[in-house]
PDB file of C-alpha atoms in Angstrom:
ATOM      1  CA  MET Q 892      -3.622  20.724  -5.535  1.00 83.00           C
ATOM      2  CA  GLY Q 893      -0.047  20.604  -6.830  1.00 89.00           C
ATOM      3  CA  TYR Q 894       0.701  17.372  -4.680  1.00 92.00           C
ATOM      4  CA  VAL Q 895      -2.363  15.687  -6.018  1.00 94.00           C
ATOM      5  CA  ILE Q 896      -1.463  16.497  -9.581  1.00 95.00           C
ATOM      6  CA  ALA Q 897       2.092  15.281  -8.962  1.00 95.00           C
ATOM      7  CA  ALA Q 898       0.900  12.002  -7.351  1.00 95.00           C
ATOM      8  CA  TYR Q 899      -1.604  11.188 -10.176  1.00 95.00           C
ATOM      9  CA  GLY Q 900       0.886  12.357 -12.804  1.00 96.00           C
ATOM     10  CA  ILE Q 901       3.681  10.175 -11.651  1.00 96.00           C
ATOM     11  CA  VAL Q 902       1.349   7.076 -11.604  1.00 96.00           C
ATOM     12  CA  GLY Q 903      -0.045   7.855 -14.985  1.00 95.00           C
ATOM     13  CA  VAL Q 904       3.462   8.421 -16.519  1.00 96.00           C
ATOM     14  CA  ALA Q 905       4.875   5.342 -14.786  1.00 96.00           C
ATOM     15  CA  ILE Q 906       2.173   2.927 -15.733  1.00 96.00           C
ATOM     16  CA  GLY Q 907       1.805   4.336 -19.256  1.00 95.00           C
ATOM     17  CA  GLY Q 908       5.604   4.316 -19.792  1.00 97.00           C
ATOM     18  CA  TYR Q 909       5.972   0.781 -18.577  1.00 97.00           C
ATOM     19  CA  ALA Q 910       3.166  -0.409 -20.803  1.00 96.00           C
ATOM     20  CA  LEU Q 911       4.860   1.298 -23.736  1.00 96.00           C
ATOM     21  CA  VAL Q 912       8.255  -0.237 -22.892  1.00 97.00           C
ATOM     22  CA  LEU Q 913       6.602  -3.751 -22.790  1.00 96.00           C
ATOM     23  CA  ALA Q 914       4.885  -3.150 -26.049  1.00 94.00           C
ATOM     24  CA  TRP Q 915       8.076  -1.928 -27.761  1.00 96.00           C
ATOM     25  CA  GLU Q 916      10.058  -4.979 -26.421  1.00 95.00           C
ATOM     26  CA  ARG Q 917       7.299  -7.380 -27.570  1.00 93.00           C
ATOM     27  CA  ARG Q 918       7.408  -5.966 -31.060  1.00 93.00           C
ATOM     28  CA  ALA Q 919      11.212  -6.032 -31.152  1.00 95.00           C
ATOM     29  CA  LEU Q 920      11.215  -9.672 -29.812  1.00 92.00           C
ATOM     30  CA  LEU Q 921       8.567 -10.792 -32.313  1.00 91.00           C
ATOM     31  CA  ASN Q 922      10.563  -9.375 -35.146  1.00 91.00           C
ATOM     32  CA  THR Q 923      13.718 -11.067 -33.916  1.00 90.00           C
ATOM     33  CA  VAL Q 924      12.042 -14.466 -33.297  1.00 85.00           C
ATOM     34  CA  ARG Q 925      10.435 -14.334 -36.864  1.00 85.00           C
ATOM     35  CA  SER Q 926      13.759 -13.628 -38.439  1.00 85.00           C
ATOM     36  CA  ALA Q 927      15.715 -16.099 -36.357  1.00 75.00           C
ATOM     37  CA  GLY Q 928      13.146 -18.808 -37.121  1.00 66.00           C
ATOM     38  CA  LYS Q 929      13.474 -18.398 -40.972  1.00 65.00           C
TER      39      LYS Q 929
ATOM     40  CA  MET B1248      12.413 -28.469 -16.674  1.00 50.00           C
ATOM     41  CA  THR B1249       9.258 -29.140 -18.582  1.00 54.00           C
ATOM     42  CA  PRO B1250       8.618 -27.234 -21.728  1.00 52.00           C
ATOM     43  CA  ASP B1251       5.744 -24.911 -22.090  1.00 55.00           C
ATOM     44  CA  GLN B1252       2.272 -26.322 -22.624  1.00 52.00           C
ATOM     45  CA  PRO B1253      -0.078 -24.744 -25.221  1.00 49.00           C
ATOM     46  CA  GLN B1254      -1.734 -21.701 -23.660  1.00 55.00           C
ATOM     47  CA  ALA B1255      -4.710 -19.382 -24.187  1.00 57.00           C
ATOM     48  CA  SER B1256      -4.099 -16.756 -26.790  1.00 72.00           C
ATOM     49  CA  PRO B1257      -2.188 -13.948 -25.248  1.00 74.00           C
ATOM     50  CA  THR B1258      -3.745 -11.539 -27.683  1.00 82.00           C
ATOM     51  CA  ALA B1259      -7.220 -12.227 -26.407  1.00 87.00           C
ATOM     52  CA  LEU B1260      -6.168 -11.912 -22.768  1.00 87.00           C
ATOM     53  CA  ARG B1261      -4.387  -8.690 -23.555  1.00 88.00           C
ATOM     54  CA  ARG B1262      -7.473  -7.205 -25.285  1.00 90.00           C
ATOM     55  CA  ILE B1263      -9.743  -8.309 -22.390  1.00 92.00           C
ATOM     56  CA  THR B1264      -7.515  -6.824 -19.635  1.00 92.00           C
ATOM     57  CA  ALA B1265      -7.027  -3.664 -21.777  1.00 91.00           C
ATOM     58  CA  ALA B1266     -10.792  -3.222 -22.087  1.00 93.00           C
ATOM     59  CA  LEU B1267     -11.278  -3.849 -18.302  1.00 94.00           C
ATOM     60  CA  PHE B1268      -8.572  -1.323 -17.501  1.00 92.00           C
ATOM     61  CA  ALA B1269     -10.070   1.313 -19.848  1.00 93.00           C
ATOM     62  CA  VAL B1270     -13.555   0.931 -18.357  1.00 94.00           C
ATOM     63  CA  ALA B1271     -12.268   0.969 -14.814  1.00 93.00           C
ATOM     64  CA  LEU B1272      -9.986   4.005 -15.438  1.00 93.00           C
ATOM     65  CA  LEU B1273     -12.979   5.992 -16.786  1.00 94.00           C
ATOM     66  CA  LEU B1274     -15.158   5.127 -13.780  1.00 94.00           C
ATOM     67  CA  TRP B1275     -12.307   5.779 -11.438  1.00 92.00           C
ATOM     68  CA  ALA B1276     -11.445   9.150 -12.936  1.00 92.00           C
ATOM     69  CA  THR B1277     -15.082  10.299 -12.699  1.00 93.00           C
ATOM     70  CA  ALA B1278     -15.441   9.035  -9.085  1.00 92.00           C
ATOM     71  CA  VAL B1279     -12.342  10.775  -7.861  1.00 91.00           C
ATOM     72  CA  TRP B1280     -13.357  14.031  -9.601  1.00 92.00           C
ATOM     73  CA  GLN B1281     -16.633  14.001  -7.968  1.00 90.00           C
ATOM     74  CA  ALA B1282     -15.537  12.678  -4.583  1.00 89.00           C
ATOM     75  CA  PRO B1283     -16.127  15.066  -1.669  1.00 87.00           C
ATOM     76  CA  LEU B1284     -13.286  16.907  -0.075  1.00 88.00           C
ATOM     77  CA  ASP B1285     -11.997  15.722   3.252  1.00 84.00           C
ATOM     78  CA  SER B1286     -12.932  18.173   5.950  1.00 83.00           C
ATOM     79  CA  VAL B1287      -9.525  17.894   7.658  1.00 85.00           C
ATOM     80  CA  GLN B1288      -6.957  17.355   4.841  1.00 86.00           C
ATOM     81  CA  GLY B1289      -8.766  18.835   1.940  1.00 87.00           C
ATOM     82  CA  VAL B1290      -7.955  18.017  -1.623  1.00 90.00           C
ATOM     83  CA  ILE B1291      -4.669  16.286  -0.824  1.00 92.00           C
ATOM     84  CA  GLN B1292      -6.676  13.278   0.712  1.00 91.00           C
ATOM     85  CA  LYS B1293      -7.560  12.356  -2.828  1.00 92.00           C
ATOM     86  CA  ILE B1294      -4.121  10.812  -3.018  1.00 95.00           C
ATOM     87  CA  LEU B1295      -5.650   7.971  -0.929  1.00 93.00           C
ATOM     88  CA  TYR B1296      -7.500   6.789  -4.118  1.00 94.00           C
ATOM     89  CA  VAL B1297      -4.282   6.083  -5.933  1.00 95.00           C
ATOM     90  CA  HIS B1298      -1.803   5.335  -3.058  1.00 95.00           C
ATOM     91  CA  VAL B1299      -3.688   2.514  -1.347  1.00 95.00           C
ATOM     92  CA  PRO B1300      -4.864   0.730  -4.596  1.00 96.00           C
ATOM     93  CA  CYS B1301      -1.160   0.814  -5.762  1.00 96.00           C
ATOM     94  CA  ALA B1302      -0.284  -0.890  -2.559  1.00 96.00           C
ATOM     95  CA  PHE B1303      -2.899  -3.607  -3.088  1.00 96.00           C
ATOM     96  CA  ALA B1304      -1.511  -4.272  -6.673  1.00 97.00           C
ATOM     97  CA  ALA B1305       2.055  -4.522  -5.271  1.00 97.00           C
ATOM     98  CA  TYR B1306       0.793  -7.027  -2.631  1.00 96.00           C
ATOM     99  CA  LEU B1307      -0.961  -9.055  -5.394  1.00 97.00           C
ATOM    100  CA  GLY B1308       2.176  -8.991  -7.428  1.00 97.00           C
ATOM    101  CA  PHE B1309       4.307 -10.387  -4.653  1.00 97.00           C
ATOM    102  CA  ALA B1310       1.679 -13.031  -3.751  1.00 97.00           C
ATOM    103  CA  LEU B1311       1.597 -14.184  -7.371  1.00 97.00           C
ATOM    104  CA  THR B1312       5.510 -14.324  -7.264  1.00 97.00           C
ATOM    105  CA  ALA B1313       5.330 -16.789  -4.467  1.00 96.00           C
ATOM    106  CA  LEU B1314       2.518 -18.764  -6.061  1.00 97.00           C
ATOM    107  CA  GLY B1315       4.372 -18.928  -9.301  1.00 96.00           C
ATOM    108  CA  GLY B1316       7.517 -20.005  -7.432  1.00 95.00           C
ATOM    109  CA  ALA B1317       5.581 -22.743  -5.503  1.00 96.00           C
ATOM    110  CA  LEU B1318       3.952 -24.048  -8.622  1.00 96.00           C
ATOM    111  CA  TYR B1319       7.388 -24.056 -10.391  1.00 95.00           C
ATOM    112  CA  LEU B1320       8.967 -25.951  -7.605  1.00 94.00           C
ATOM    113  CA  TRP B1321       6.003 -28.439  -7.669  1.00 95.00           C
ATOM    114  CA  ARG B1322       5.386 -28.856 -11.360  1.00 93.00           C
ATOM    115  CA  GLY B1323       8.801 -27.804 -12.822  1.00 88.00           C
ATOM    116  CA  GLU B1324       7.192 -25.954 -15.745  1.00 90.00           C
ATOM    117  CA  GLU B1325       8.896 -22.926 -17.121  1.00 89.00           C
ATOM    118  CA  ARG B1326       5.611 -20.963 -17.476  1.00 91.00           C
ATOM    119  CA  TYR B1327       5.178 -20.850 -13.674  1.00 94.00           C
ATOM    120  CA  ASP B1328       8.756 -19.377 -13.334  1.00 93.00           C
ATOM    121  CA  ARG B1329       7.812 -16.804 -16.020  1.00 93.00           C
ATOM    122  CA  LEU B1330       4.619 -15.966 -13.959  1.00 95.00           C
ATOM    123  CA  ALA B1331       6.691 -15.503 -10.757  1.00 95.00           C
ATOM    124  CA  ALA B1332       9.331 -13.244 -12.525  1.00 95.00           C
ATOM    125  CA  SER B1333       6.680 -11.167 -14.313  1.00 96.00           C
ATOM    126  CA  SER B1334       4.570 -10.750 -11.193  1.00 97.00           C
ATOM    127  CA  ALA B1335       7.698  -9.533  -9.268  1.00 97.00           C
ATOM    128  CA  GLU B1336       8.498  -6.917 -11.864  1.00 97.00           C
ATOM    129  CA  VAL B1337       4.975  -5.470 -12.128  1.00 97.00           C
ATOM    130  CA  GLY B1338       4.661  -5.653  -8.280  1.00 97.00           C
ATOM    131  CA  VAL B1339       7.878  -3.689  -8.093  1.00 97.00           C
ATOM    132  CA  VAL B1340       6.397  -1.011 -10.423  1.00 97.00           C
ATOM    133  CA  PHE B1341       3.383  -0.608  -8.085  1.00 97.00           C
ATOM    134  CA  CYS B1342       5.492  -0.670  -4.978  1.00 97.00           C
ATOM    135  CA  THR B1343       7.660   2.101  -6.523  1.00 97.00           C
ATOM    136  CA  LEU B1344       4.439   4.114  -7.002  1.00 97.00           C
ATOM    137  CA  VAL B1345       3.394   3.514  -3.375  1.00 97.00           C
ATOM    138  CA  LEU B1346       6.848   4.819  -2.252  1.00 97.00           C
ATOM    139  CA  LEU B1347       6.458   7.861  -4.569  1.00 96.00           C
ATOM    140  CA  THR B1348       2.852   8.854  -3.826  1.00 96.00           C
ATOM    141  CA  GLY B1349       3.142   8.231  -0.085  1.00 95.00           C
ATOM    142  CA  PRO B1350       5.920  10.721   0.497  1.00 95.00           C
ATOM    143  CA  ILE B1351       4.022  13.328  -1.675  1.00 95.00           C
ATOM    144  CA  TRP B1352       0.924  12.823   0.566  1.00 93.00           C
ATOM    145  CA  ALA B1353       3.151  12.927   3.625  1.00 93.00           C
ATOM    146  CA  LYS B1354       4.802  16.238   2.691  1.00 93.00           C
ATOM    147  CA  GLY B1355       1.362  17.897   2.224  1.00 89.00           C
ATOM    148  CA  THR B1356      -0.008  16.525   5.580  1.00 90.00           C
ATOM    149  CA  TRP B1357       2.874  15.714   7.962  1.00 89.00           C
ATOM    150  CA  GLY B1358       5.152  18.601   6.544  1.00 90.00           C
ATOM    151  CA  ARG B1359       8.041  16.063   5.676  1.00 92.00           C
ATOM    152  CA  TRP B1360       8.674  13.678   2.960  1.00 94.00           C
ATOM    153  CA  TRP B1361       9.612  10.639   5.009  1.00 92.00           C
ATOM    154  CA  SER B1362       9.496   9.224   8.496  1.00 90.00           C
ATOM    155  CA  TRP B1363      11.150   6.020   9.810  1.00 92.00           C
ATOM    156  CA  ASP B1364       7.827   4.795  10.812  1.00 90.00           C
ATOM    157  CA  LEU B1365       7.276   0.973  10.916  1.00 91.00           C
ATOM    158  CA  ARG B1366       4.842   0.940   7.997  1.00 92.00           C
ATOM    159  CA  LEU B1367       7.092   3.113   5.878  1.00 93.00           C
ATOM    160  CA  THR B1368      10.259   1.229   6.704  1.00 93.00           C
ATOM    161  CA  LEU B1369       8.617  -2.128   5.994  1.00 94.00           C
ATOM    162  CA  THR B1370       7.313  -0.907   2.655  1.00 95.00           C
ATOM    163  CA  LEU B1371      10.815   0.202   1.634  1.00 96.00           C
ATOM    164  CA  LEU B1372      12.176  -3.229   2.943  1.00 95.00           C
ATOM    165  CA  LEU B1373       9.492  -5.003   0.838  1.00 95.00           C
ATOM    166  CA  TYR B1374      10.524  -2.985  -2.176  1.00 96.00           C
ATOM    167  CA  LEU B1375      14.218  -3.760  -1.698  1.00 97.00           C
ATOM    168  CA  ILE B1376      13.471  -7.436  -1.271  1.00 96.00           C
ATOM    169  CA  TYR B1377      11.848  -7.650  -4.627  1.00 96.00           C
ATOM    170  CA  VAL B1378      14.317  -5.264  -6.361  1.00 97.00           C
ATOM    171  CA  ALA B1379      16.946  -7.808  -5.050  1.00 95.00           C
ATOM    172  CA  TYR B1380      14.849 -10.584  -6.562  1.00 95.00           C
ATOM    173  CA  LEU B1381      14.900  -9.053  -9.984  1.00 95.00           C
ATOM    174  CA  LEU B1382      18.621  -8.107  -9.749  1.00 93.00           C
ATOM    175  CA  LEU B1383      19.345 -11.728  -8.785  1.00 90.00           C
ATOM    176  CA  ARG B1384      17.578 -12.950 -11.847  1.00 89.00           C
ATOM    177  CA  SER B1385      19.128 -10.459 -14.095  1.00 85.00           C
ATOM    178  CA  PHE B1386      22.675 -11.111 -12.832  1.00 80.00           C
ATOM    179  CA  THR B1387      22.503 -14.836 -13.095  1.00 73.00           C
ATOM    180  CA  GLU B1388      22.235 -16.556 -16.315  1.00 64.00           C
ATOM    181  CA  GLY B1389      18.758 -18.058 -16.868  1.00 68.00           C
ATOM    182  CA  SER B1390      18.883 -21.606 -15.740  1.00 80.00           C
ATOM    183  CA  GLU B1391      16.881 -24.175 -13.741  1.00 85.00           C
ATOM    184  CA  ARG B1392      19.016 -23.538 -10.680  1.00 86.00           C
ATOM    185  CA  THR B1393      18.308 -19.725 -10.792  1.00 87.00           C
ATOM    186  CA  ALA B1394      14.703 -20.450 -11.207  1.00 89.00           C
ATOM    187  CA  ARG B1395      14.646 -22.773  -8.208  1.00 92.00           C
ATOM    188  CA  PHE B1396      16.471 -20.350  -6.043  1.00 92.00           C
ATOM    189  CA  ALA B1397      14.286 -17.483  -7.192  1.00 93.00           C
ATOM    190  CA  ALA B1398      11.254 -19.546  -6.347  1.00 94.00           C
ATOM    191  CA  VAL B1399      12.392 -20.132  -2.746  1.00 95.00           C
ATOM    192  CA  TYR B1400      13.383 -16.452  -2.357  1.00 95.00           C
ATOM    193  CA  GLY B1401      10.109 -15.304  -3.721  1.00 94.00           C
ATOM    194  CA  ILE B1402       8.233 -17.539  -1.330  1.00 95.00           C
ATOM    195  CA  ALA B1403      10.297 -16.345   1.668  1.00 95.00           C
ATOM    196  CA  GLY B1404       9.944 -12.665   0.717  1.00 92.00           C
ATOM    197  CA  LEU B1405       6.156 -12.964   0.936  1.00 93.00           C
ATOM    198  CA  ALA B1406       6.504 -13.042   4.749  1.00 94.00           C
ATOM    199  CA  VAL B1407       7.097  -9.324   4.729  1.00 93.00           C
ATOM    200  CA  VAL B1408       3.622  -8.621   3.137  1.00 93.00           C
ATOM    201  CA  PRO B1409       1.440  -9.453   6.265  1.00 93.00           C
ATOM    202  CA  LEU B1410       4.040  -7.756   8.339  1.00 92.00           C
ATOM    203  CA  ASN B1411       3.713  -4.660   6.285  1.00 89.00           C
ATOM    204  CA  TYR B1412      -0.062  -4.790   6.270  1.00 90.00           C
ATOM    205  CA  PHE B1413      -0.355  -5.196   9.990  1.00 89.00           C
ATOM    206  CA  ALA B1414       2.648  -2.834  10.785  1.00 86.00           C
ATOM    207  CA  ILE B1415       0.353  -0.190  12.368  1.00 86.00           C
ATOM    208  CA  LYS B1416      -1.257  -2.696  14.759  1.00 84.00           C
ATOM    209  CA  ILE B1417       2.264  -4.092  15.452  1.00 85.00           C
ATOM    210  CA  ALA B1418       3.631  -0.565  16.180  1.00 81.00           C
ATOM    211  CA  GLY B1419       0.815  -0.297  18.832  1.00 82.00           C
ATOM    212  CA  GLY B1420      -0.148   3.368  18.566  1.00 77.00           C
ATOM    213  CA  ARG B1421       3.328   4.642  17.815  1.00 82.00           C
ATOM    214  CA  SER B1422       2.832   4.764  14.104  1.00 80.00           C
ATOM    215  CA  ILE B1423       2.418   8.190  12.360  1.00 82.00           C
ATOM    216  CA  HIS B1424       0.834   6.406   9.404  1.00 85.00           C
ATOM    217  CA  PRO B1425      -3.041   6.352   9.267  1.00 81.00           C
ATOM    218  CA  GLN B1426      -4.780   3.130  10.246  1.00 81.00           C
ATOM    219  CA  ASN B1427      -5.762   0.494   7.650  1.00 79.00           C
ATOM    220  CA  LEU B1428      -9.022   1.142   6.134  1.00 77.00           C
ATOM    221  CA  GLY B1429     -12.029  -0.644   7.574  1.00 72.00           C
ATOM    222  CA  SER B1430     -15.712  -0.541   6.931  1.00 68.00           C
ATOM    223  CA  GLY B1431     -17.137   2.929   7.769  1.00 70.00           C
ATOM    224  CA  SER B1432     -13.682   4.514   8.141  1.00 75.00           C
ATOM    225  CA  LEU B1433     -14.057   6.653   4.998  1.00 76.00           C
ATOM    226  CA  GLY B1434     -16.326   9.599   4.868  1.00 77.00           C
ATOM    227  CA  ALA B1435     -19.665   9.686   3.064  1.00 78.00           C
ATOM    228  CA  GLY B1436     -19.145   9.475  -0.783  1.00 82.00           C
ATOM    229  CA  MET B1437     -15.514   8.315  -0.383  1.00 85.00           C
ATOM    230  CA  GLY B1438     -16.126   4.567  -0.529  1.00 88.00           C
ATOM    231  CA  TRP B1439     -16.992   4.409  -4.279  1.00 91.00           C
ATOM    232  CA  PRO B1440     -13.988   6.225  -5.634  1.00 93.00           C
ATOM    233  CA  PHE B1441     -11.815   4.070  -3.350  1.00 92.00           C
ATOM    234  CA  VAL B1442     -13.300   0.801  -4.606  1.00 93.00           C
ATOM    235  CA  ALA B1443     -13.022   2.192  -8.305  1.00 94.00           C
ATOM    236  CA  GLY B1444      -9.421   2.929  -7.549  1.00 94.00           C
ATOM    237  CA  VAL B1445      -8.704  -0.585  -6.334  1.00 95.00           C
ATOM    238  CA  ALA B1446     -10.523  -2.007  -9.392  1.00 96.00           C
ATOM    239  CA  THR B1447      -8.487   0.197 -11.785  1.00 96.00           C
ATOM    240  CA  ALA B1448      -5.159  -0.666 -10.083  1.00 96.00           C
ATOM    241  CA  LEU B1449      -5.912  -4.424 -10.253  1.00 96.00           C
ATOM    242  CA  ALA B1450      -7.057  -4.088 -13.916  1.00 96.00           C
ATOM    243  CA  ALA B1451      -3.923  -2.205 -14.677  1.00 96.00           C
ATOM    244  CA  PHE B1452      -1.942  -4.856 -12.926  1.00 97.00           C
ATOM    245  CA  ALA B1453      -3.603  -7.644 -14.855  1.00 96.00           C
ATOM    246  CA  TYR B1454      -2.963  -5.849 -18.213  1.00 96.00           C
ATOM    247  CA  LEU B1455       0.616  -5.211 -17.353  1.00 96.00           C
ATOM    248  CA  LEU B1456       1.137  -8.804 -16.176  1.00 96.00           C
ATOM    249  CA  VAL B1457      -0.304 -10.251 -19.375  1.00 95.00           C
ATOM    250  CA  ARG B1458       2.005  -8.072 -21.484  1.00 95.00           C
ATOM    251  CA  ARG B1459       5.036  -8.876 -19.248  1.00 96.00           C
ATOM    252  CA  VAL B1460       4.260 -12.619 -19.439  1.00 95.00           C
ATOM    253  CA  GLU B1461       4.073 -12.399 -23.150  1.00 94.00           C
ATOM    254  CA  VAL B1462       7.383 -10.664 -23.361  1.00 94.00           C
ATOM    255  CA  GLY B1463       8.926 -13.374 -21.100  1.00 92.00           C
ATOM    256  CA  ALA B1464       7.513 -16.165 -23.450  1.00 91.00           C
ATOM    257  CA  LEU B1465       9.157 -14.392 -26.383  1.00 91.00           C
ATOM    258  CA  ARG B1466      12.484 -14.075 -24.678  1.00 90.00           C
ATOM    259  CA  SER B1467      12.336 -17.848 -23.914  1.00 87.00           C
ATOM    260  CA  GLU B1468      11.468 -18.540 -27.489  1.00 87.00           C
ATOM    261  CA  LEU B1469      14.343 -16.534 -28.714  1.00 88.00           C
ATOM    262  CA  ALA B1470      16.623 -18.184 -26.246  1.00 85.00           C
ATOM    263  CA  ARG B1471      15.481 -21.582 -27.468  1.00 85.00           C
ATOM    264  CA  LEU B1472      16.122 -20.638 -31.058  1.00 85.00           C
ATOM    265  CA  GLU B1473      19.701 -19.512 -30.194  1.00 82.00           C
ATOM    266  CA  VAL B1474      20.354 -22.766 -28.324  1.00 81.00           C
ATOM    267  CA  ASP B1475      19.015 -24.762 -31.362  1.00 80.00           C
ATOM    268  CA  ALA B1476      21.250 -22.675 -33.671  1.00 80.00           C
ATOM    269  CA  ALA B1477      24.275 -23.389 -31.539  1.00 79.00           C
ATOM    270  CA  GLU B1478      23.451 -27.095 -30.978  1.00 75.00           C
ATOM    271  CA  GLY B1479      26.316 -29.321 -32.017  1.00 59.00           C
ATOM    272  CA  GLU B1480      28.948 -26.685 -31.187  1.00 65.00           C
ATOM    273  CA  ALA B1481      28.356 -26.415 -27.451  1.00 58.00           C
ATOM    274  CA  GLY B1482      25.516 -28.754 -26.345  1.00 54.00           C
ATOM    275  CA  GLY B1483      24.961 -28.721 -22.545  1.00 55.00           C
ATOM    276  CA  ALA B1484      22.455 -26.971 -20.489  1.00 55.00           C
ATOM    277  CA  VAL B1485      19.319 -25.406 -21.763  1.00 56.00           C
ATOM    278  CA  SER B1486      18.792 -21.851 -20.554  1.00 59.00           C
ATOM    279  CA  TRP B1487      15.910 -19.543 -20.610  1.00 60.00           C
ATOM    280  CA  ASP B1488      14.972 -16.014 -20.003  1.00 69.00           C
ATOM    281  CA  THR B1489      12.029 -14.684 -18.166  1.00 70.00           C
TER     282      THR B1489
END
């Protein structure tokens, strides 16, 4: 059971983490673009 | 280079793909929980429902990299280059997951983490090809030349995908890796969780791709603003990021 939990856990953390990084980068870029465009 | 054309709202696309992903995830989790245990492998066989779908998502990512590259070479529009770069990155994420979940499953069934089996070796090669693609793009300044080279590289790299898929047949019985799934190759009650797993992986892929393309578009926008700001001082080539 430990192997199954490890496999599913890694996938969940990786996809969730990647989505969070993209969301964070989008937010940071939006702020920079808005301030640069002023 | 042709500048971007007006596109569909990324927010709407993001919401649609997020909703699809959430629904698929719920169905998949229920299906995997209720799936019967394999009579030979036991509970560890349930890794199948995440390992193979991740492989399909990685294949899709690399196919879209080639498609985006081909469209870029044909039309010269930046958005196709952005699609290629974004697909490669999301594809590499899924390929990484294939290379992580596979050895976990192997350790539980074969008793070792890795074997230099043709399928495993070609999966590692596929991963390295697209990691190199991403490194190439990150080490070279964003330009039309980089985009053209990356497009050709991305198209050529796709040749490894069918090799990888048919590796077990090519190995001719010498492969330790299980055969590709066919109709009826899964036990009773195992088909639905597998289909739900594929749907979830593809929905996750679509959601991440939309987000990544959006980030790429913002990077390009920022690069353009910086070029505009520096105009008159340097002039010269317009660059973009993906």
